[in-house]
Amino acid sequence: MPIAILAPEGLPVPPTRGGSVQIYVHALQRSFDDIGVPDVCLLAPERVVRGNKLPSEKVSYRKAVLQILRDTQPHVVQVENRPDFVAAVRSVLPHAKLILNLHSTTFLAGRRLRPAAADGRADHSDAHVAARSRMRRILSSVDCVVVNSHYLQQSISRSFDLGRTRWRSRVIYPGVDATTFCPREDGGIESGAKTFRILFVGRVIRQKGLDVVLRGLHLLQEKNVPYKITVVGRTPPWERTYRAHLETLGEHLPLEWVGFVSPSKLPDVYRSADVLVCPSQREEAFGLVNLEAMASGLPVVASKVGGIPEVVNTDTGVLVAEPDNPTAFARALLCLYQDSAYRLRLAQQARERAQLFSWQRTAECFSEVYEELARWKR
């Protein structure tokens, strides 16, 4: 077992209950099989390894994973999005090459260490300084930090002052299965011909900005646009108040709450829409839903924040420079509805661009990292 990939605790792989990291590692492992990368073992909750099903609970899962690592002694270990697990892995495999694959800044030492606030002021409390120092050591100690966008790479480097320390980082974009995520046959709508179908896919949390879009939809109603907005995604327990606020905003709107949709059914959801809206209010590291929508032949109306512009551009959708402006999103949607030729052009170009982001290419980039680490001496 030369290479071990450690999925996070909690959700299983295959991703029957969703989870962006779980979807990612499942697709990556299948692509390793396709390109012939041998001896890659994915450890994840509910997977059966050596006759035993791995637990989901964090402490039990990590204990079981560490025991497997002790017994199998892989040459390379890839920790998925859990920097706080690196030290424990290093303690049982002091000579293995360690890769930390970061999908966001969420787990970089907790909420205290998010990127700097908009006003530029830093937190100089003792707790913050200690936690920041701890995370800098972790980021510097691994053999490679893989990130999913240049934005995330630069953000981490700035936040942890890594320009003056030794850290090895690599940007590897996620992929999309352009065979599974593909356009519907009719290709689009004619202005005024039928309901304009707007789609939101993602967790229903404040930072995803669904409230901004809902507040702007009155403009479409004033223009007599026959639209419908469908919301796909879970509402976490801690966002119940926010969900109630959204329901109030959408009380007189043509709004459909779908909730969680299994990853296997998501392609059909995209094909049933005319446009995806991604109104993120905070810096999104990448935004895989945008890539899935583009592969499905949808133009994307998205906030111009974080790593989103590395995927979505003016040839594939509309980037909203004021992500907290409801009218800006509504005007972008109205433009796409009224100009069907423009919308169809964006849809075609979105599909073409999405095909540049394949899981096979992602797997090949990781394979290159593994080969480089095999040659590199500490």
Short mmCIF file of C-alpha atoms in Angstrom, two decimals:
data_model
loop_
_atom_site.label_atom_id
_atom_site.label_comp_id
_atom_site.label_asym_id
_atom_site.label_seq_id
_atom_site.Cartn_x
_atom_site.Cartn_y
_atom_site.Cartn_z
CA MET A 1 0.00 0.00 0.00
CA PRO A 2 2.38 2.76 -1.16
CA ILE A 3 -0.27 5.55 -1.18
CA ALA A 4 -3.05 6.13 1.38
CA ILE A 5 -5.70 8.83 0.98
CA LEU A 6 -7.42 9.76 4.24
CA ALA A 7 -10.95 11.10 3.79
CA PRO A 8 -12.43 13.17 6.64
CA GLU A 9 -14.55 11.66 9.39
CA GLY A 10 -18.33 11.80 9.26
CA LEU A 11 -19.67 11.10 5.79
CA PRO A 12 -19.10 7.90 3.81
CA VAL A 13 -17.38 7.30 0.49
CA PRO A 14 -18.95 6.56 -2.01
CA PRO A 15 -20.79 9.81 -1.22
CA THR A 16 -24.29 8.45 -0.73
CA ARG A 17 -25.00 11.27 1.74
CA GLY A 18 -23.19 13.96 -0.22
CA GLY A 19 -20.26 16.08 0.94
CA SER A 20 -17.99 18.01 -1.41
CA VAL A 21 -14.77 16.42 -0.15
CA GLN A 22 -16.35 12.97 -0.31
CA ILE A 23 -17.48 13.54 -3.91
CA TYR A 24 -13.97 14.74 -4.72
CA VAL A 25 -12.02 11.80 -3.29
CA HIS A 26 -14.44 9.27 -4.78
CA ALA A 27 -13.96 10.74 -8.26
CA LEU A 28 -10.20 11.01 -7.74
CA GLN A 29 -9.85 7.37 -6.74
CA ARG A 30 -11.83 6.20 -9.78
CA SER A 31 -9.62 8.33 -12.02
CA PHE A 32 -6.49 6.80 -10.50
CA ASP A 33 -7.90 3.43 -11.56
CA ASP A 34 -8.59 4.77 -15.06
CA ILE A 35 -5.06 6.09 -15.62
CA GLY A 36 -3.36 3.12 -14.00
CA VAL A 37 -1.95 4.59 -10.78
CA PRO A 38 -1.39 1.44 -8.69
CA ASP A 39 -1.73 0.77 -4.99
CA VAL A 40 -3.86 3.73 -3.94
CA CYS A 41 -5.97 2.93 -0.87
CA LEU A 42 -8.77 5.28 0.15
CA LEU A 43 -9.64 5.20 3.85
CA ALA A 44 -13.05 6.67 4.64
CA PRO A 45 -15.96 6.18 7.05
CA GLU A 46 -18.03 3.04 6.39
CA ARG A 47 -15.47 1.58 3.98
CA VAL A 48 -14.50 -2.02 4.68
CA VAL A 49 -10.74 -2.32 5.14
CA ARG A 50 -9.17 -5.67 6.02
CA GLY A 51 -12.59 -7.06 6.89
CA ASN A 52 -13.66 -4.23 9.20
CA LYS A 53 -15.97 -1.31 8.49
CA LEU A 54 -14.36 1.98 9.50
CA PRO A 55 -16.42 4.03 12.00
CA SER A 56 -17.78 7.50 11.25
CA GLU A 57 -17.26 9.18 14.63
CA LYS A 58 -14.14 11.35 14.60
CA VAL A 59 -12.09 9.89 17.47
CA SER A 60 -12.87 6.26 16.64
CA TYR A 61 -12.29 6.81 12.93
CA ARG A 62 -8.92 8.44 13.42
CA LYS A 63 -7.81 5.76 15.86
CA ALA A 64 -8.71 3.05 13.34
CA VAL A 65 -6.97 4.89 10.49
CA LEU A 66 -3.77 5.33 12.50
CA GLN A 67 -3.71 1.61 13.28
CA ILE A 68 -4.07 0.77 9.59
CA LEU A 69 -1.23 3.16 8.76
CA ARG A 70 0.99 1.53 11.40
CA ASP A 71 0.27 -1.91 9.99
CA THR A 72 0.60 -1.10 6.29
CA GLN A 73 3.36 1.56 6.30
CA PRO A 74 2.38 3.45 3.12
CA HIS A 75 5.08 5.51 1.40
CA VAL A 76 2.78 8.49 0.78
CA VAL A 77 -0.17 9.66 2.88
CA GLN A 78 -2.61 12.27 1.59
CA VAL A 79 -4.68 13.93 4.33
CA GLU A 80 -7.88 15.43 2.97
CA ASN A 81 -8.80 18.85 4.40
CA ARG A 82 -7.96 18.05 8.03
CA PRO A 83 -4.71 19.81 8.98
CA ASP A 84 -5.21 18.92 12.65
CA PHE A 85 -4.70 15.23 11.75
CA VAL A 86 -1.24 15.76 10.25
CA ALA A 87 0.75 15.55 13.49
CA ALA A 88 -0.85 12.25 14.49
CA VAL A 89 -0.14 10.76 11.07
CA ARG A 90 3.45 11.97 11.21
CA SER A 91 3.90 10.41 14.65
CA VAL A 92 3.10 6.91 13.33
CA LEU A 93 4.84 7.36 9.96
CA PRO A 94 7.88 9.57 10.57
CA HIS A 95 9.50 8.68 7.23
CA ALA A 96 6.47 8.76 4.93
CA LYS A 97 5.82 11.63 2.54
CA LEU A 98 2.81 13.65 3.72
CA ILE A 99 0.47 15.63 1.49
CA LEU A 100 -2.18 17.94 2.94
CA ASN A 101 -4.94 18.50 0.39
CA LEU A 102 -6.84 21.64 1.42
CA HIS A 103 -10.27 22.33 -0.09
CA SER A 104 -10.89 25.55 1.86
CA THR A 105 -9.66 27.58 4.84
CA THR A 106 -12.43 26.20 7.08
CA PHE A 107 -10.23 23.85 9.11
CA LEU A 108 -7.13 26.00 9.34
CA ALA A 109 -7.11 26.13 13.16
CA GLY A 110 -10.77 27.02 13.47
CA ARG A 111 -12.70 30.22 13.06
CA ARG A 112 -10.05 32.39 14.68
CA LEU A 113 -7.77 32.00 11.69
CA ARG A 114 -9.93 32.89 8.77
CA PRO A 115 -8.31 35.24 6.24
CA ALA A 116 -7.97 38.87 7.30
CA ALA A 117 -11.13 40.92 7.66
CA ALA A 118 -12.17 43.39 4.98
CA ASP A 119 -10.92 46.30 7.09
CA GLY A 120 -7.45 44.71 7.13
CA ARG A 121 -7.20 44.56 10.91
CA ALA A 122 -5.50 41.49 12.35
CA ASP A 123 -6.33 39.65 15.56
CA HIS A 124 -3.31 39.94 17.88
CA SER A 125 -4.76 38.09 20.87
CA ASP A 126 -2.56 35.47 22.53
CA ALA A 127 -4.92 32.67 21.50
CA HIS A 128 -4.90 33.79 17.88
CA VAL A 129 -1.13 34.16 17.73
CA ALA A 130 -0.58 30.72 19.29
CA ALA A 131 -3.09 29.02 16.98
CA ARG A 132 -1.65 30.78 13.94
CA SER A 133 1.86 29.70 14.88
CA ARG A 134 0.68 26.12 15.35
CA MET A 135 -0.95 26.04 11.93
CA ARG A 136 2.09 27.60 10.27
CA ARG A 137 4.20 24.76 11.66
CA ILE A 138 1.77 22.18 10.28
CA LEU A 139 1.68 23.79 6.84
CA SER A 140 5.47 23.97 6.79
CA SER A 141 5.99 20.43 8.06
CA VAL A 142 4.20 18.50 5.32
CA ASP A 143 5.99 17.59 2.13
CA CYS A 144 3.37 19.25 -0.06
CA VAL A 145 0.22 21.31 0.46
CA VAL A 146 -2.20 20.89 -2.44
CA VAL A 147 -4.86 23.57 -2.89
CA ASN A 148 -7.72 23.83 -5.37
CA SER A 149 -7.15 27.38 -6.62
CA HIS A 150 -4.50 30.06 -6.92
CA TYR A 151 -6.73 32.22 -4.75
CA LEU A 152 -6.55 29.68 -1.91
CA GLN A 153 -2.78 29.33 -2.30
CA GLN A 154 -2.28 33.10 -2.03
CA SER A 155 -4.77 33.46 0.81
CA ILE A 156 -3.03 30.81 2.94
CA SER A 157 0.39 32.24 2.17
CA ARG A 158 -0.73 35.70 3.30
CA SER A 159 -2.69 34.55 6.33
CA PHE A 160 0.16 32.47 7.74
CA ASP A 161 3.10 34.52 6.50
CA LEU A 162 4.45 31.53 4.60
CA GLY A 163 6.42 33.55 2.10
CA ARG A 164 9.37 33.57 4.51
CA THR A 165 9.09 29.95 5.63
CA ARG A 166 9.56 26.61 3.90
CA TRP A 167 6.33 25.35 2.48
CA ARG A 168 5.82 23.39 -0.71
CA SER A 169 2.45 24.11 -2.33
CA ARG A 170 0.80 23.08 -5.57
CA VAL A 171 -2.43 24.17 -7.22
CA ILE A 172 -4.42 21.24 -8.61
CA TYR A 173 -7.90 22.04 -9.88
CA PRO A 174 -10.76 19.62 -9.19
CA GLY A 175 -12.45 18.03 -12.17
CA VAL A 176 -15.88 17.20 -13.47
CA ASP A 177 -17.23 14.14 -15.26
CA ALA A 178 -18.40 15.73 -18.51
CA THR A 179 -20.06 12.48 -19.55
CA THR A 180 -22.28 12.34 -16.47
CA PHE A 181 -22.82 16.11 -16.31
CA CYS A 182 -24.00 16.90 -19.83
CA PRO A 183 -26.54 19.26 -21.43
CA ARG A 184 -30.15 18.41 -22.04
CA GLU A 185 -31.16 17.81 -25.64
CA ASP A 186 -33.25 20.94 -26.30
CA GLY A 187 -30.31 23.21 -25.49
CA GLY A 188 -32.23 26.15 -24.03
CA ILE A 189 -35.28 28.41 -24.04
CA GLU A 190 -36.69 31.18 -26.16
CA SER A 191 -37.43 34.47 -24.40
CA GLY A 192 -40.95 34.38 -23.01
CA ALA A 193 -41.58 30.84 -24.26
CA LYS A 194 -41.81 29.13 -20.90
CA THR A 195 -40.73 29.29 -17.28
CA PHE A 196 -37.17 30.54 -16.76
CA ARG A 197 -35.69 27.98 -14.38
CA ILE A 198 -33.13 29.31 -11.90
CA LEU A 199 -31.15 26.82 -9.82
CA PHE A 200 -29.22 27.16 -6.56
CA VAL A 201 -27.13 24.19 -5.40
CA GLY A 202 -25.31 24.24 -2.07
CA ARG A 203 -25.70 24.22 1.67
CA VAL A 204 -28.30 26.69 2.85
CA ILE A 205 -25.97 28.81 4.98
CA ARG A 206 -25.48 32.56 5.23
CA GLN A 207 -22.17 32.67 3.42
CA LYS A 208 -23.75 31.13 0.30
CA GLY A 209 -25.88 34.26 -0.11
CA LEU A 210 -29.24 32.83 -1.15
CA ASP A 211 -30.99 35.71 0.64
CA VAL A 212 -29.30 38.19 -1.71
CA VAL A 213 -30.81 36.52 -4.76
CA LEU A 214 -34.27 36.19 -3.19
CA ARG A 215 -34.31 39.90 -2.33
CA GLY A 216 -33.58 40.77 -5.95
CA LEU A 217 -36.16 38.58 -7.63
CA HIS A 218 -38.89 41.23 -7.36
CA LEU A 219 -37.23 42.84 -10.41
CA LEU A 220 -38.04 39.75 -12.50
CA GLN A 221 -41.63 39.89 -11.27
CA GLU A 222 -41.89 43.57 -12.22
CA LYS A 223 -40.76 42.62 -15.73
CA ASN A 224 -43.34 39.80 -15.84
CA VAL A 225 -40.69 37.13 -16.22
CA PRO A 226 -42.24 33.66 -15.75
CA TYR A 227 -39.49 32.27 -13.56
CA LYS A 228 -39.05 29.63 -10.88
CA ILE A 229 -36.14 29.26 -8.46
CA THR A 230 -35.25 25.81 -7.14
CA VAL A 231 -33.04 25.41 -4.05
CA VAL A 232 -31.10 22.15 -3.72
CA GLY A 233 -29.14 21.50 -0.53
CA ARG A 234 -29.33 20.82 3.18
CA THR A 235 -29.94 23.41 5.87
CA PRO A 236 -27.59 22.67 8.81
CA PRO A 237 -29.20 22.74 12.27
CA TRP A 238 -27.32 25.90 13.26
CA GLU A 239 -28.87 27.80 10.32
CA ARG A 240 -32.52 27.23 11.21
CA THR A 241 -33.04 30.93 11.94
CA TYR A 242 -31.52 31.82 8.59
CA ARG A 243 -33.73 29.25 6.85
CA ALA A 244 -36.80 30.79 8.49
CA HIS A 245 -35.65 34.21 7.22
CA LEU A 246 -35.31 32.78 3.69
CA GLU A 247 -38.79 31.28 3.86
CA THR A 248 -40.16 34.70 4.79
CA LEU A 249 -38.31 36.31 1.88
CA GLY A 250 -39.63 33.66 -0.50
CA GLU A 251 -43.19 33.61 0.79
CA HIS A 252 -44.64 35.20 -2.37
CA LEU A 253 -42.02 33.94 -4.81
CA PRO A 254 -42.17 30.89 -7.11
CA LEU A 255 -39.67 29.09 -4.89
CA GLU A 256 -39.19 25.32 -4.57
CA TRP A 257 -37.26 23.83 -1.65
CA VAL A 258 -35.87 20.43 -2.68
CA GLY A 259 -33.41 19.75 0.15
CA PHE A 260 -30.65 17.18 -0.17
CA VAL A 261 -30.29 15.43 -3.51
CA SER A 262 -28.08 12.38 -3.89
CA PRO A 263 -24.97 13.03 -6.04
CA SER A 264 -26.16 10.38 -8.49
CA LYS A 265 -29.30 12.43 -9.20
CA LEU A 266 -27.65 15.85 -9.44
CA PRO A 267 -26.97 15.66 -13.21
CA ASP A 268 -30.72 15.48 -13.86
CA VAL A 269 -31.26 18.46 -11.56
CA TYR A 270 -28.82 20.58 -13.57
CA ARG A 271 -30.40 19.47 -16.85
CA SER A 272 -33.79 20.65 -15.61
CA ALA A 273 -32.54 24.24 -15.18
CA ASP A 274 -31.69 27.18 -17.44
CA VAL A 275 -29.14 28.97 -15.26
CA LEU A 276 -27.20 28.37 -12.04
CA VAL A 277 -26.87 31.15 -9.50
CA CYS A 278 -23.93 31.13 -7.06
CA PRO A 279 -24.19 34.24 -4.84
CA SER A 280 -21.36 33.43 -2.40
CA GLN A 281 -20.80 36.21 0.13
CA ARG A 282 -17.39 35.06 1.36
CA GLU A 283 -14.30 34.04 -0.51
CA GLU A 284 -15.14 30.70 -2.10
CA ALA A 285 -12.01 28.60 -2.64
CA PHE A 286 -13.22 27.02 -5.89
CA GLY A 287 -16.95 26.30 -6.27
CA LEU A 288 -17.39 22.83 -7.75
CA VAL A 289 -21.12 23.42 -8.37
CA ASN A 290 -20.20 26.03 -10.99
CA LEU A 291 -18.11 23.49 -12.88
CA GLU A 292 -20.88 20.88 -12.71
CA ALA A 293 -23.40 23.40 -14.03
CA MET A 294 -21.10 24.49 -16.86
CA ALA A 295 -20.53 20.88 -17.91
CA SER A 296 -24.33 20.53 -17.95
CA GLY A 297 -24.58 23.40 -20.42
CA LEU A 298 -25.74 26.09 -17.99
CA PRO A 299 -24.48 29.65 -17.87
CA VAL A 300 -23.54 30.70 -14.34
CA VAL A 301 -24.34 33.92 -12.50
CA ALA A 302 -21.79 34.01 -9.69
CA SER A 303 -20.15 36.33 -7.21
CA LYS A 304 -16.76 37.61 -8.31
CA VAL A 305 -15.01 36.37 -5.18
CA GLY A 306 -12.25 33.96 -4.22
CA GLY A 307 -11.39 31.25 -6.73
CA ILE A 308 -14.69 31.45 -8.63
CA PRO A 309 -13.22 33.62 -11.45
CA GLU A 310 -10.62 30.90 -12.07
CA VAL A 311 -13.48 28.77 -13.41
CA VAL A 312 -16.29 31.15 -14.39
CA ASN A 313 -15.51 34.00 -16.77
CA THR A 314 -17.40 36.36 -19.06
CA ASP A 315 -17.46 33.71 -21.79
CA THR A 316 -19.33 31.26 -19.56
CA GLY A 317 -21.56 33.42 -17.39
CA VAL A 318 -21.85 36.66 -15.46
CA LEU A 319 -19.52 37.57 -12.60
CA VAL A 320 -21.22 39.91 -10.14
CA ALA A 321 -18.70 42.41 -8.76
CA GLU A 322 -21.01 43.42 -5.89
CA PRO A 323 -21.92 40.08 -4.31
CA ASP A 324 -24.17 41.67 -1.66
CA ASN A 325 -26.22 43.62 -4.23
CA PRO A 326 -29.58 41.92 -4.91
CA THR A 327 -30.30 44.11 -7.92
CA ALA A 328 -27.01 43.13 -9.58
CA PHE A 329 -27.97 39.45 -9.51
CA ALA A 330 -31.50 40.18 -10.71
CA ARG A 331 -30.26 42.27 -13.64
CA ALA A 332 -27.85 39.52 -14.68
CA LEU A 333 -30.66 36.95 -14.60
CA LEU A 334 -32.99 39.29 -16.50
CA CYS A 335 -30.35 39.81 -19.19
CA LEU A 336 -29.98 36.07 -19.69
CA TYR A 337 -33.74 35.61 -19.90
CA GLN A 338 -34.31 38.43 -22.39
CA ASP A 339 -31.39 37.60 -24.69
CA SER A 340 -31.70 33.92 -25.51
CA ALA A 341 -28.94 34.05 -28.15
CA TYR A 342 -26.51 35.41 -25.54
CA ARG A 343 -27.60 32.80 -23.05
CA LEU A 344 -27.16 29.97 -25.54
CA ARG A 345 -23.71 31.25 -26.50
CA LEU A 346 -22.66 31.30 -22.85
CA ALA A 347 -24.11 27.82 -22.35
CA GLN A 348 -22.11 26.38 -25.24
CA GLN A 349 -18.92 28.08 -24.11
CA ALA A 350 -19.51 26.96 -20.53
CA ARG A 351 -19.68 23.35 -21.69
CA GLU A 352 -16.47 23.75 -23.70
CA ARG A 353 -14.61 25.32 -20.79
CA ALA A 354 -15.80 22.70 -18.30
CA GLN A 355 -14.33 19.96 -20.47
CA LEU A 356 -10.88 21.40 -19.72
CA PHE A 357 -11.37 20.38 -16.07
CA SER A 358 -11.35 16.58 -16.13
CA TRP A 359 -10.88 14.25 -13.17
CA GLN A 360 -8.33 12.40 -15.28
CA ARG A 361 -6.24 15.57 -15.46
CA THR A 362 -6.61 16.03 -11.69
CA ALA A 363 -5.41 12.46 -11.11
CA GLU A 364 -2.47 12.97 -13.47
CA CYS A 365 -1.40 16.08 -11.53
CA PHE A 366 -1.50 14.16 -8.24
CA SER A 367 0.47 11.33 -9.83
CA GLU A 368 3.14 13.87 -10.80
CA VAL A 369 3.29 15.07 -7.18
CA TYR A 370 3.68 11.49 -5.93
CA GLU A 371 6.52 10.87 -8.38
CA GLU A 372 8.28 14.10 -7.37
CA LEU A 373 8.03 13.23 -3.68
CA ALA A 374 9.44 9.76 -4.35
CA ARG A 375 12.55 11.41 -5.81
CA TRP A 376 12.83 14.11 -3.14
CA LYS A 377 15.01 13.46 -0.08
CA ARG A 378 14.29 15.21 3.21
#
